[in-house]
XYZ file of C-alpha atoms in Angstrom:
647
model
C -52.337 53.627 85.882
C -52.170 53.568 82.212
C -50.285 50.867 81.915
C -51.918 48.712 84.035
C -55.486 49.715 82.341
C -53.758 48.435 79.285
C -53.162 45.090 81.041
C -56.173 44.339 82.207
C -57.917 45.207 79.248
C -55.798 42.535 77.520
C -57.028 39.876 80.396
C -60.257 40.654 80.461
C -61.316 40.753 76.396
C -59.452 37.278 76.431
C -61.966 35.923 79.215
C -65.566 37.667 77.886
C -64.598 37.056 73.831
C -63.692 40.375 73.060
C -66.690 42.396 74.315
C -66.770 45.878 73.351
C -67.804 48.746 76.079
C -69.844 51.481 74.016
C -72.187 53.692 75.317
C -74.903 51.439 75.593
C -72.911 49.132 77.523
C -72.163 51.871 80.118
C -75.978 52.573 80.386
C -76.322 49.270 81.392
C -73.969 49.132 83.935
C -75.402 52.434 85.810
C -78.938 50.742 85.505
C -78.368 47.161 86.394
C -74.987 47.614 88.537
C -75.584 49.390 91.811
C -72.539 49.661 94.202
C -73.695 47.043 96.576
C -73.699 45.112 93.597
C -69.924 45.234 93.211
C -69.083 45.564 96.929
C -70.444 41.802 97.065
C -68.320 40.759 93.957
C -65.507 42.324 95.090
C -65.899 40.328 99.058
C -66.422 37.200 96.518
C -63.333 38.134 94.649
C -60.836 38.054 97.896
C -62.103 34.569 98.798
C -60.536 33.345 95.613
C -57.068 34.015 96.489
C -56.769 31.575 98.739
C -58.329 29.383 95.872
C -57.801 29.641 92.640
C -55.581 32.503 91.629
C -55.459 32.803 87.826
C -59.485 32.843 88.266
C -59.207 35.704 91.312
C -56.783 37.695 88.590
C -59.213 37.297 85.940
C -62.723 38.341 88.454
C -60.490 41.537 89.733
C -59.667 42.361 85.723
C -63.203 42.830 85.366
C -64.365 44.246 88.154
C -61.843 46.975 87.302
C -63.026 47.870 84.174
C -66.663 47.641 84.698
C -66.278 49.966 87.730
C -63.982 52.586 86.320
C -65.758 52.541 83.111
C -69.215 53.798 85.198
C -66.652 56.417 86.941
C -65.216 57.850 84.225
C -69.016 58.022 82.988
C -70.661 59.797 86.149
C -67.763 60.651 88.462
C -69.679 59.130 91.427
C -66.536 58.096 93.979
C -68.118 55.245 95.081
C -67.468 52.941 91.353
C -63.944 54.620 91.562
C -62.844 52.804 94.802
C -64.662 50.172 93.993
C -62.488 49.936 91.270
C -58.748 51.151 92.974
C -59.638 48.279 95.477
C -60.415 46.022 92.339
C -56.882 46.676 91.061
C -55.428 46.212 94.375
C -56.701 42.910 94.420
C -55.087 41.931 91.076
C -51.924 43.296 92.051
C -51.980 40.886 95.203
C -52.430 37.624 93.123
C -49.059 38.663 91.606
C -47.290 39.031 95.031
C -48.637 35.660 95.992
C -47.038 34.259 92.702
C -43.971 36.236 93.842
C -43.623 38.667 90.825
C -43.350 41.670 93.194
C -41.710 43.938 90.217
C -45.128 43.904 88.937
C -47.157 43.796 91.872
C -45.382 46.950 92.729
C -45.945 49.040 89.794
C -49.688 48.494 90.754
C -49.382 49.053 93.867
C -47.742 52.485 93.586
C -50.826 53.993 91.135
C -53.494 52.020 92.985
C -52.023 54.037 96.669
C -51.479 57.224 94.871
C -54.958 57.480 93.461
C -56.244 56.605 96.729
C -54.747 58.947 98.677
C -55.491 61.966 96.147
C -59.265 60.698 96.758
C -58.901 60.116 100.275
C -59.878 56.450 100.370
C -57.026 56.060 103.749
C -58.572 52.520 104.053
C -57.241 51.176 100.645
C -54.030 53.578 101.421
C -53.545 51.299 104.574
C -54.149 47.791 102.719
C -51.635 48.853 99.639
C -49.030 49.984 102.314
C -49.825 47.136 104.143
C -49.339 44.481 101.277
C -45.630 46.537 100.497
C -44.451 46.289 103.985
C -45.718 41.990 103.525
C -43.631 41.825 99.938
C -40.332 43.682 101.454
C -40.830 41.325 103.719
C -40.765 38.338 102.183
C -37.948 39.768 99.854
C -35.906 40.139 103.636
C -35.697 44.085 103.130
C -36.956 44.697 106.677
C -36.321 48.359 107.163
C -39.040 48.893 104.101
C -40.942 46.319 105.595
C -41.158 48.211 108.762
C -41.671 51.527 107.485
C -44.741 50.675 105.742
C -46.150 48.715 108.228
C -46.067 51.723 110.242
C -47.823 53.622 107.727
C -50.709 50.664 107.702
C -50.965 50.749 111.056
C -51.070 54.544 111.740
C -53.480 54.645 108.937
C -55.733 51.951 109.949
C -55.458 53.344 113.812
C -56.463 56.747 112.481
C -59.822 55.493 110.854
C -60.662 52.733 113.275
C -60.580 49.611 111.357
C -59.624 47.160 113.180
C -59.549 44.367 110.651
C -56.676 46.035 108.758
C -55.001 46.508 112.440
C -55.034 42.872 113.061
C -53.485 42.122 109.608
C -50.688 44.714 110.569
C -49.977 43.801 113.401
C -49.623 40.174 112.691
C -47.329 40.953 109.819
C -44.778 43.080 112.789
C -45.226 40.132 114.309
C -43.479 38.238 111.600
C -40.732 41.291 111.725
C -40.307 40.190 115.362
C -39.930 36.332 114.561
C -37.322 36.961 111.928
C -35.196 38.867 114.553
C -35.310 36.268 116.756
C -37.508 37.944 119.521
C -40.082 34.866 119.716
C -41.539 35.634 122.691
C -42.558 39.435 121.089
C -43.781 37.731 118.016
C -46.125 35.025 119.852
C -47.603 38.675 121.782
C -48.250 40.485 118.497
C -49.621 36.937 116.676
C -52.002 36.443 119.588
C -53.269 39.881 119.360
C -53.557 39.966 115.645
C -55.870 36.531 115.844
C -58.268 38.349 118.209
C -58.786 40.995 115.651
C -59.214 39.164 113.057
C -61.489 36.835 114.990
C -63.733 39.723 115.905
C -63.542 41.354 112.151
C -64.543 37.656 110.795
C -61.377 37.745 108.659
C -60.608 33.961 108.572
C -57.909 33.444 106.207
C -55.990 36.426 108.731
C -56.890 33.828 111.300
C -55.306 30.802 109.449
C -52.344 32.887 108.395
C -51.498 33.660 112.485
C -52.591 30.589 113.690
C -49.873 28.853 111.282
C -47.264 31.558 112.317
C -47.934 31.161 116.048
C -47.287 27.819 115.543
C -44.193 28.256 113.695
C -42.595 30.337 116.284
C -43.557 27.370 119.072
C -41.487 24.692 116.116
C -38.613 27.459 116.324
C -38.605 27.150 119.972
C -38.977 23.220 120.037
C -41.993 23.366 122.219
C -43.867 20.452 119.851
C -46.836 20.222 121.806
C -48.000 23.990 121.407
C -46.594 24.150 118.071
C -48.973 20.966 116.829
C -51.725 22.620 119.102
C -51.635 25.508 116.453
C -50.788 24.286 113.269
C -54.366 21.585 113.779
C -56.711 24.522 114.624
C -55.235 25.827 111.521
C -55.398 23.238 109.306
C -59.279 22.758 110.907
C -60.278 25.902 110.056
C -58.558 26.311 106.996
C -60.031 22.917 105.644
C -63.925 24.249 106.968
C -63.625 27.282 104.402
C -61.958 25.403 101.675
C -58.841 27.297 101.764
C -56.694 24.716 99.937
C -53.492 26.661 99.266
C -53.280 27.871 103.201
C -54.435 24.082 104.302
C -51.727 22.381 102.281
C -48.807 24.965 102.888
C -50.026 24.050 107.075
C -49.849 20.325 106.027
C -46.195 20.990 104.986
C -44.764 22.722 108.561
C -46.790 19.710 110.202
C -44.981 17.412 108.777
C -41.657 19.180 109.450
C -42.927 19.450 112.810
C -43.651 15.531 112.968
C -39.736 15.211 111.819
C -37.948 17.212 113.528
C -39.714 15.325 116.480
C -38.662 12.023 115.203
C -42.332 11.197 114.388
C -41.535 9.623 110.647
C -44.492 7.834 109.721
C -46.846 10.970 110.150
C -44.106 13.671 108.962
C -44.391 11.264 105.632
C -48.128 10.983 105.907
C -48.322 15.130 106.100
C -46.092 15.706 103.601
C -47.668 13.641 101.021
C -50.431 15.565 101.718
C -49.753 18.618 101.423
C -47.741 17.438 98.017
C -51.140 16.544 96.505
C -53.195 19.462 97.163
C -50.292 22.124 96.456
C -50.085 20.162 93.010
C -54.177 21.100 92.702
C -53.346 24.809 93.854
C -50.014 25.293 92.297
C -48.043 26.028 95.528
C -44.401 25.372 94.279
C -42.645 26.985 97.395
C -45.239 23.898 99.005
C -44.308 21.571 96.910
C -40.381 22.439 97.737
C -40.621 22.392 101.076
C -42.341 19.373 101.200
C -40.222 17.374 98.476
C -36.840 18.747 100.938
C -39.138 17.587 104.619
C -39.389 13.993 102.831
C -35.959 13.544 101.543
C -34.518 14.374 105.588
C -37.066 11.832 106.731
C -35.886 9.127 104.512
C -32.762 9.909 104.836
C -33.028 9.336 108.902
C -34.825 5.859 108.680
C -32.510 4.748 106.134
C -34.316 4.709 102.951
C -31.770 6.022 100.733
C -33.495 5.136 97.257
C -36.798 7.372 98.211
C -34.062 10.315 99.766
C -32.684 10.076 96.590
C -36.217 11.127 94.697
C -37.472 13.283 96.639
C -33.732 14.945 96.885
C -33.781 15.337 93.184
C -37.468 16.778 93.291
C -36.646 19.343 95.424
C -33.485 20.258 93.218
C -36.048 20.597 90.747
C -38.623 22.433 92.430
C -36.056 24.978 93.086
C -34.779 25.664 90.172
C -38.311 26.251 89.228
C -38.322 28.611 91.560
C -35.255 30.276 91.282
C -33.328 32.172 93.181
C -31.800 34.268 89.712
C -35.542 35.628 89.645
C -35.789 36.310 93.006
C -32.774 38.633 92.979
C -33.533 40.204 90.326
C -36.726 40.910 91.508
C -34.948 42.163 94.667
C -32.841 44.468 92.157
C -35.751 45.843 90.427
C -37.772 46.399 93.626
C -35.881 48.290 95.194
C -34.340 50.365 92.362
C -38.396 51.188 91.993
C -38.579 52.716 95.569
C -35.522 55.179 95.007
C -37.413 55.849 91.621
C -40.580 56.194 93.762
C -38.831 58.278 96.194
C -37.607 60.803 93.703
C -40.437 61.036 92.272
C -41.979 61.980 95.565
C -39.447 64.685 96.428
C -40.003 66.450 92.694
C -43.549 65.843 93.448
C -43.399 67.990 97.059
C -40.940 70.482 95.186
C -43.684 71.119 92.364
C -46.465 71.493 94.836
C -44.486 73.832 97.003
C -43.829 75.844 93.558
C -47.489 75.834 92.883
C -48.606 77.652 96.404
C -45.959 80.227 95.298
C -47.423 80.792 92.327
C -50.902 80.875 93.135
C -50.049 83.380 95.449
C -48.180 85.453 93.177
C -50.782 85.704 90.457
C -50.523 89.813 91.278
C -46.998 90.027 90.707
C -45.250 90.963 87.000
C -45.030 88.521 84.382
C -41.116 89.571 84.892
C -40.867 88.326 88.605
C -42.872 85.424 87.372
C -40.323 84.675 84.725
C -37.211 85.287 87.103
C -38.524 83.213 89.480
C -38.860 80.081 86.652
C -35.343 80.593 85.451
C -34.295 80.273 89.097
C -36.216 77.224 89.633
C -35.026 75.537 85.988
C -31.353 76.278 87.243
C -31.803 74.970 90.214
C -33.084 72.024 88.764
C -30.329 71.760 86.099
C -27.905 72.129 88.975
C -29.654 69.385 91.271
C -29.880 66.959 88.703
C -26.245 67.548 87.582
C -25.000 67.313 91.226
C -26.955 64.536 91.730
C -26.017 62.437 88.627
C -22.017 63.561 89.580
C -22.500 61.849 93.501
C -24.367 58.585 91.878
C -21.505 58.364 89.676
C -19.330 58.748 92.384
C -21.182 56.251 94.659
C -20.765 53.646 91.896
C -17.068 53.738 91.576
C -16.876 53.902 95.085
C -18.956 50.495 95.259
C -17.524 48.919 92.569
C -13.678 49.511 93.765
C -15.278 48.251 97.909
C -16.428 45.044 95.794
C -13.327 44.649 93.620
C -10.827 44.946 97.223
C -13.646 42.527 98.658
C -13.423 40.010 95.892
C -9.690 39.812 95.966
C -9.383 39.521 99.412
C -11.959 36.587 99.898
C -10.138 35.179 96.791
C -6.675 35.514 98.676
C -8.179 34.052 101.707
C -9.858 30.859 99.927
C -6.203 30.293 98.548
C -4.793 30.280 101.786
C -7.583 28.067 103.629
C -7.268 25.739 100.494
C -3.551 25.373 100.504
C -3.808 24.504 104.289
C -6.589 21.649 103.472
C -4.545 19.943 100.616
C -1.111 20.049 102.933
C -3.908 18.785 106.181
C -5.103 15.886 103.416
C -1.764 14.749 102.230
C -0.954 14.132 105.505
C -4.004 12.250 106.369
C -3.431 10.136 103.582
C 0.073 9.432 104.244
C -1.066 8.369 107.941
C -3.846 6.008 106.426
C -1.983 4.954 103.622
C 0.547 3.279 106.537
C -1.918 1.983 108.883
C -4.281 0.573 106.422
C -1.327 -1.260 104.576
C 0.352 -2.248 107.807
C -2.531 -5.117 108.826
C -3.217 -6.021 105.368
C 0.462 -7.026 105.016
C 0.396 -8.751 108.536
C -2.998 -10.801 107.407
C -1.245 -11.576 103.740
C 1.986 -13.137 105.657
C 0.098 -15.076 107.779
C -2.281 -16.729 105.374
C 1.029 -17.234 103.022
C 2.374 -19.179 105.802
C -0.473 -21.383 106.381
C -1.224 -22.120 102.501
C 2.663 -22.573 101.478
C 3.123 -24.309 104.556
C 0.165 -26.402 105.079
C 0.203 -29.943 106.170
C 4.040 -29.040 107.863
C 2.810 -27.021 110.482
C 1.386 -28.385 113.714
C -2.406 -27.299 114.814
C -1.217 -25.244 117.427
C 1.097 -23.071 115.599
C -1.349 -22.977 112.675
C -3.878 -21.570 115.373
C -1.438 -19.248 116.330
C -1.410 -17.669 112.972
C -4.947 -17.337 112.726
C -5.360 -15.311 116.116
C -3.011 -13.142 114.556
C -4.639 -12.594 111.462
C -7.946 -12.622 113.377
C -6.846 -9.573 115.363
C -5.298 -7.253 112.621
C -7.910 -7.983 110.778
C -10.175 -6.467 114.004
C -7.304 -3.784 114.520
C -7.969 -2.796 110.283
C -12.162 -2.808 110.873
C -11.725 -0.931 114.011
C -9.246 1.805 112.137
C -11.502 2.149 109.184
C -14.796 2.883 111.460
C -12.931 5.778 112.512
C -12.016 6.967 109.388
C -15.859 6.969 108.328
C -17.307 8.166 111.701
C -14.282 10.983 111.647
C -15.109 12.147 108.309
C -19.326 11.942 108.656
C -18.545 14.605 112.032
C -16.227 16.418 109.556
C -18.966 16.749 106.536
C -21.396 17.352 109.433
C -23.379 13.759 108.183
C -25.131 12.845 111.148
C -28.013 12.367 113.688
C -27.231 14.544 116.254
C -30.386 14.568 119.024
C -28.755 15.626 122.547
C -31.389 15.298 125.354
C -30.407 14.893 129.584
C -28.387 11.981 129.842
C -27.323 10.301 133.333
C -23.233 9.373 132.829
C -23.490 6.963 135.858
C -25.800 5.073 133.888
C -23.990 5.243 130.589
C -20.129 4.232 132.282
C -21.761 1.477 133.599
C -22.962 0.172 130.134
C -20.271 0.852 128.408
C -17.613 -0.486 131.360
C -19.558 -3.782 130.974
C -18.926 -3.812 127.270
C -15.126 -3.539 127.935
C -14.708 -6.076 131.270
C -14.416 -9.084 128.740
C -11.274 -7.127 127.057
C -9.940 -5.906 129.730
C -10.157 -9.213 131.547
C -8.162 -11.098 129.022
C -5.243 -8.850 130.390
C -6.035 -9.051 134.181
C -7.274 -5.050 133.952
C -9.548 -4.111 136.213
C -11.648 -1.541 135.667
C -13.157 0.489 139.014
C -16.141 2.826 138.274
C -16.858 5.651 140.299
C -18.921 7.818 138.583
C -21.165 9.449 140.609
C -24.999 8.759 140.514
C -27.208 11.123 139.193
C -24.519 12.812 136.931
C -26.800 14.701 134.627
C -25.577 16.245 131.968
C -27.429 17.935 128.335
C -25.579 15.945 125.566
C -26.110 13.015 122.410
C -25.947 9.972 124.283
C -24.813 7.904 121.356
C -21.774 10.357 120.946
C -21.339 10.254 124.501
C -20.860 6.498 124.641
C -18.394 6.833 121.681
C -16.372 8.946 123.844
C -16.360 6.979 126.665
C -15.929 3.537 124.865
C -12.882 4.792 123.004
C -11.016 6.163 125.868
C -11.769 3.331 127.681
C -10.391 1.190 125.082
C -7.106 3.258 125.089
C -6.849 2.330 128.426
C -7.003 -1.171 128.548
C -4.586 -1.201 125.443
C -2.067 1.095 126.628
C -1.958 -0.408 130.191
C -0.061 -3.093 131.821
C -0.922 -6.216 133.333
C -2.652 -7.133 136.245
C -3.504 -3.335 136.683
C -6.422 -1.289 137.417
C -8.109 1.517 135.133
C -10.470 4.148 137.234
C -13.383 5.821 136.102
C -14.677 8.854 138.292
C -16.334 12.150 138.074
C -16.137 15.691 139.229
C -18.930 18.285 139.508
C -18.779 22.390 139.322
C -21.675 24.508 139.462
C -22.958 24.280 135.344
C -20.227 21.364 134.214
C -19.577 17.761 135.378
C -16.321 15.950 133.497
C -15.953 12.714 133.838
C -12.000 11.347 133.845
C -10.712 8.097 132.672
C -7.096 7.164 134.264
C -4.888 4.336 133.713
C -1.483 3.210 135.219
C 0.084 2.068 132.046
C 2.511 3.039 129.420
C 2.380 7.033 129.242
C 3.459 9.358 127.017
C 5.858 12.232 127.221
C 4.865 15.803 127.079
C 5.874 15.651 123.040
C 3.724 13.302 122.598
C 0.840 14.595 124.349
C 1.311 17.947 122.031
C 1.120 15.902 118.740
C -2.320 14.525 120.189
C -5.487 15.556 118.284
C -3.835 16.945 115.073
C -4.419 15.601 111.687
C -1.091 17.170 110.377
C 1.093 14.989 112.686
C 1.977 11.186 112.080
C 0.750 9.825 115.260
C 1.473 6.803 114.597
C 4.746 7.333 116.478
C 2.824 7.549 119.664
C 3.148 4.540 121.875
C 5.608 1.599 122.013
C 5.635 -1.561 119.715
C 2.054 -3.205 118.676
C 0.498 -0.585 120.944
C 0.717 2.175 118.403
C -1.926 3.929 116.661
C -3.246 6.544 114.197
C -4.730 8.710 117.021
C -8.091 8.896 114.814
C -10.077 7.499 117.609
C -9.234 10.869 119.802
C -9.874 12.956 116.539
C -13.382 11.634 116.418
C -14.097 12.323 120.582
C -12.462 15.770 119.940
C -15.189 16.241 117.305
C -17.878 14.672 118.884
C -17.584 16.648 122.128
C -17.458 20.040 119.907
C -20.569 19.686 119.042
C -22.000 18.887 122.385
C -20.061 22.219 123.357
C -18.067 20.088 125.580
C -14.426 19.432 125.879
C -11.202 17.018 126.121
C -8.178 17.146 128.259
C -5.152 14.895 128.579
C -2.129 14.538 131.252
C 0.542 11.935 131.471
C 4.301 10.851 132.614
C 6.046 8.428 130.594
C 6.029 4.840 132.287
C 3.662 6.197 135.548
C 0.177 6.421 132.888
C -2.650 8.798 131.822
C -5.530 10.536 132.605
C -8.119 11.421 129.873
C -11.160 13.362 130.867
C -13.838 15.183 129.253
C -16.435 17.968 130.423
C -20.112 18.766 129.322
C -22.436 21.526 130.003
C -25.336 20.050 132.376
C -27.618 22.335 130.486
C -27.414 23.199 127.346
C -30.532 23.571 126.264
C -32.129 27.013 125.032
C -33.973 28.909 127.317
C -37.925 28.282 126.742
């Protein structure tokens, strides 16, 4: 502890103006101080942390020194946990200002102190507050192992406050390995302890996790249900720092449930009171919740600030520290470790001894030598195997590094060859309308007066529809590469594809008409399937367009569906053109000129097929093609009819 003493020493002079503790001022203590005294400054301490932190570090300080001061004056046990606990508490405003290097150095004298006094109820909090810190640093085998020890303790001496806080923290453990359901049990448990124990920051703390389970699941209701009680009771005890971090998941609640307007409302709140309370992981997580909601409505220029806030905000953070706290954590619990195991070996050397006091000094010195060598010889072997381990590791990483390295090189020489290609394809296609708009309009202004309205007119149409065919090519190129940067909204809910062929066939009958097509729908009614329907309609409307341009005159395009037991796919068949099997191969791959698919002005780039092969990846559904040169083609495409997670 000396180092810590040292610390808070330091601290606590600055705050009181150097006040010096002599004998007089130790009197003092033992004659105005009682122990009640400080148990009600230390239950006045803890309700700072949710407060004010830097004022919680400074009230723990001097607790600590008043208390072990009277201690180390009258050895009465009571000022000494008084004062362990005191030191506990400083070590936890460091956690919560994630500097667990030094939290932990506390927390290791604090929990050996107690347990060589036999204060098991501080020995449960400090094992307690490790297991929360490995947790949050995502080492979850420490996490576990000393929540066991809190919990056996705790169990062991019936305190049932210090249960609920443990077992609401394996609750978390459960959460982060995906077992919801598990986590929502040991939350709902942990409230009722802490309920019963009056602990209402633990109640806060589970409420806000319950409800972030219920977000993780996407049951909204349940998970706004929560996060309000919290935010209630939080706001009725004037917990700012827990009220403003359960502002922030409201408000990611309110977006991810398209609710803009209050996720911004939320968010702005919690901004302004973790600015008061110096929450930067609040302010983060806010600053990130406000640039995806802007983003979504469209207000780029406000994404924009709060995108380069939360850049900001993070680097304040940073993740450099974070590892290296990481590093230094857990370097201290093989230290710690040792240190145990030369502490058992001493202490089993000590019974011998004691009960060998009879024997010869000779024995006595026979038996040291044998336990120096064996040391000597442990410590060598010991130093030789971490040696060992090291080069092992760093050859492992140096075969890893090279073979990711490798790897990359491969992936990106198959990207630049995939992109030339693309290029090449656009670079045509692009050109190819331009060129056909450029000759027309030459015509008309080099030619104007000579040419009769009718032909002029004719060279309009024709510019007119390249210059569609060019707007038409280039909003595939954008929605193609917005699936392939993953730049989208994608919100799939039950969908009814009767419903949806019908609006989109309606779109198409004034196309399709100009060429005599008709277009019979018989998609079934009631065709439910779990899917985006904007992406869906995409699909649909591009195939269908394929159709009608690919098929002949006076000819009929049919629309049907088909139904299995989980999957319905919907198919989309024309009598026109067709392709050969060649052709159907070179189909949906960007490293294949596709524009030598088709006959004459029906030709294309094929990036309209790209983007449905995309889009029905990510509804986990699927795209399928058959055709016979001059007889026609049959596109389809299947969807799951639920996809949803199971709730």
């Amino acid at each position: 502890m000396k180092q810590f003493v040292t610390f808070l020493f330091v601290c606590f002079f600055v705050a009181q103006g150097y006040e010096s503790y002599s004998q007089t001022n130790l009197n003092s203590y033992e004659n105005n101080y009682s122990i009640e005294h400080f148990y009600d400054e230390i239950s006045e301490t803890k309700t700072l942390l949710e407060q004010d932190l830097f004022h919680c570090r400074s009230k723990a300080a001097e607790i600590y020194i008043k208390t072990n001061a009277i201690y180390e004056k009258t050895n009465i046990l009571g000022y000494k946990e008084i004062a362990l606990e005191a030191a506990f508490l400083y070590a936890v405003t460091f956690t919560k200002d994630y500097k667990f290097h030094k939290a932990h150095n506390i927390y290791e004298s604090v929990r050996s102190d107690a347990a060589k006094f036999g204060f098991l109820r501080l020995v449960a909090l400090v094992s307690n507050a490790y297991g929360a810190s490995y947790y949050t640093l995502e080492y979850y085998d420490l996490a576990e192992k000393e929540f066991n020890i809190a919990l056996k303790t705790a169990e062991f001496i019936g305190d049932s406050s210090i249960q609920g806080i443990v077992i609401g923290n394996m609750g978390m453990l459960m959460l982060s390995s995906g077992n919801h359901y598990a986590a929502i049990e040991y939350f709902d448990k942990s409230l009722k302890y802490c309920h019963n124990s009056g602990r209402i920051s633990g109640e806060i703390i589970w409420l806000a996790n319950t409800a972030i389970t219920y977000l993780e699941l996407e049951r909204y209701d349940d998970a706004q249900y929560y996060f309000l009680r919290a935010i209630k009771l939080a706001e009725e005890n004037e917990m700012m720092r827990l009220v403003c971090m359960s502002y922030m998941y409201m408000a990611d609640l309110k977006s991810k449930s398209s609710n803009y307007q209050e996720a911004i409302m939320y968010a702005q709140k919690a901004i302004l009171m973790a600015k008061d309370v110096e929450r930067h992981d609040v302010l983060h997580g806010s600053y990130t919740i406000l640039t995806a909601v802007y983003d979504s409505i469209g207000n780029l220029d406000s994404a924009f600030y709060y995108a380069k806030k939360s850049i900001e905000m993070g680097e304040l953070l940073s993740a450099d520290e974070h590892d290296f706290q990481k590093a230094e954590v857990l370097s201290a619990e093989r230290f710690r470790n040792e240190n145990k195991q030369l502490e058992i070996e001493k202490n089993y050397q000590k019974q011998i001894i004691d009960k060998s006091k009879t024997q010869s000094i000779y024995l006595l010195i026979v038996i040291m030598l044998v336990i120096i060598v064996l040391i000597i010889l442990f410590i060598s072997h010991r130093n030789r195997v971490r040696i060992n381990n090291l080069l092992n590791k760093k050859n492992e990483d140096l075969n890893s590094t090279v073979l990711d390295l490798k790897l990359s090189e491969k992936q990106l020489t198959v990207a630049n060859n995939a992109k030339d290609k693309f290029i090449g394809i656009l670079s045509h296609d692009v050109l190819t309308p331009i060129s056909s708009i450029k000759n027309a309009l030459d015509g008309i202004v080099n030619n104007y007066g000579s040419y009769d309205n009718d032909y002029m007119f004719s060279l309009l149409n024709n510019a007119r529809a390249e210059t569609k065919e060019l707007q038409s090519l280039i909003n595939n190129i954008l929605k193609w590469a917005s699936f392939r940067e993953k730049k989208f909204d994608f919100t799939p809910k039950l969908i009814d594809l009767h419903i949806l062929s019908v609006r989109t066939i309606s779109q198409l009958e004034g196309m399709a008409a100009r060429n005599n097509i008709n277009i019979e729908n018989d998609v079934e009614e009631g065709s439910i399937v779990f899917a985006d329907p904007k992406m869906i309609t995409a699909v649909l409307r591009n195939l269908l367009s394929n159709a009608i341009k690919f098929s002949k005159q006076n000819s009929i395009i049919k629309v049907y569906s088909r139904s299995s037991d989980d999957e319905l796919s919907v198919f989309v068949q024309d009598y026109g053109l067709g392709m050969t099997e060649s052709d159907v191969q070179k189909l949906f791959r960007l490293d294949v000129d596709n524009k030598t698919i088709g006959v004459s002005k029906n030709k294309g780039t094929g990036l309209g097929l790209l983007l449905c092969m995309e889009i029905l990846k990510m509804n986990t559904g699927k795209i399928h093609v058959e055709s016979e040169l001059g007889k026609g083609s049959v596109f389809s495409f299947t969807l799951k009819k639920n996809n949803r997670k199971n709730e």
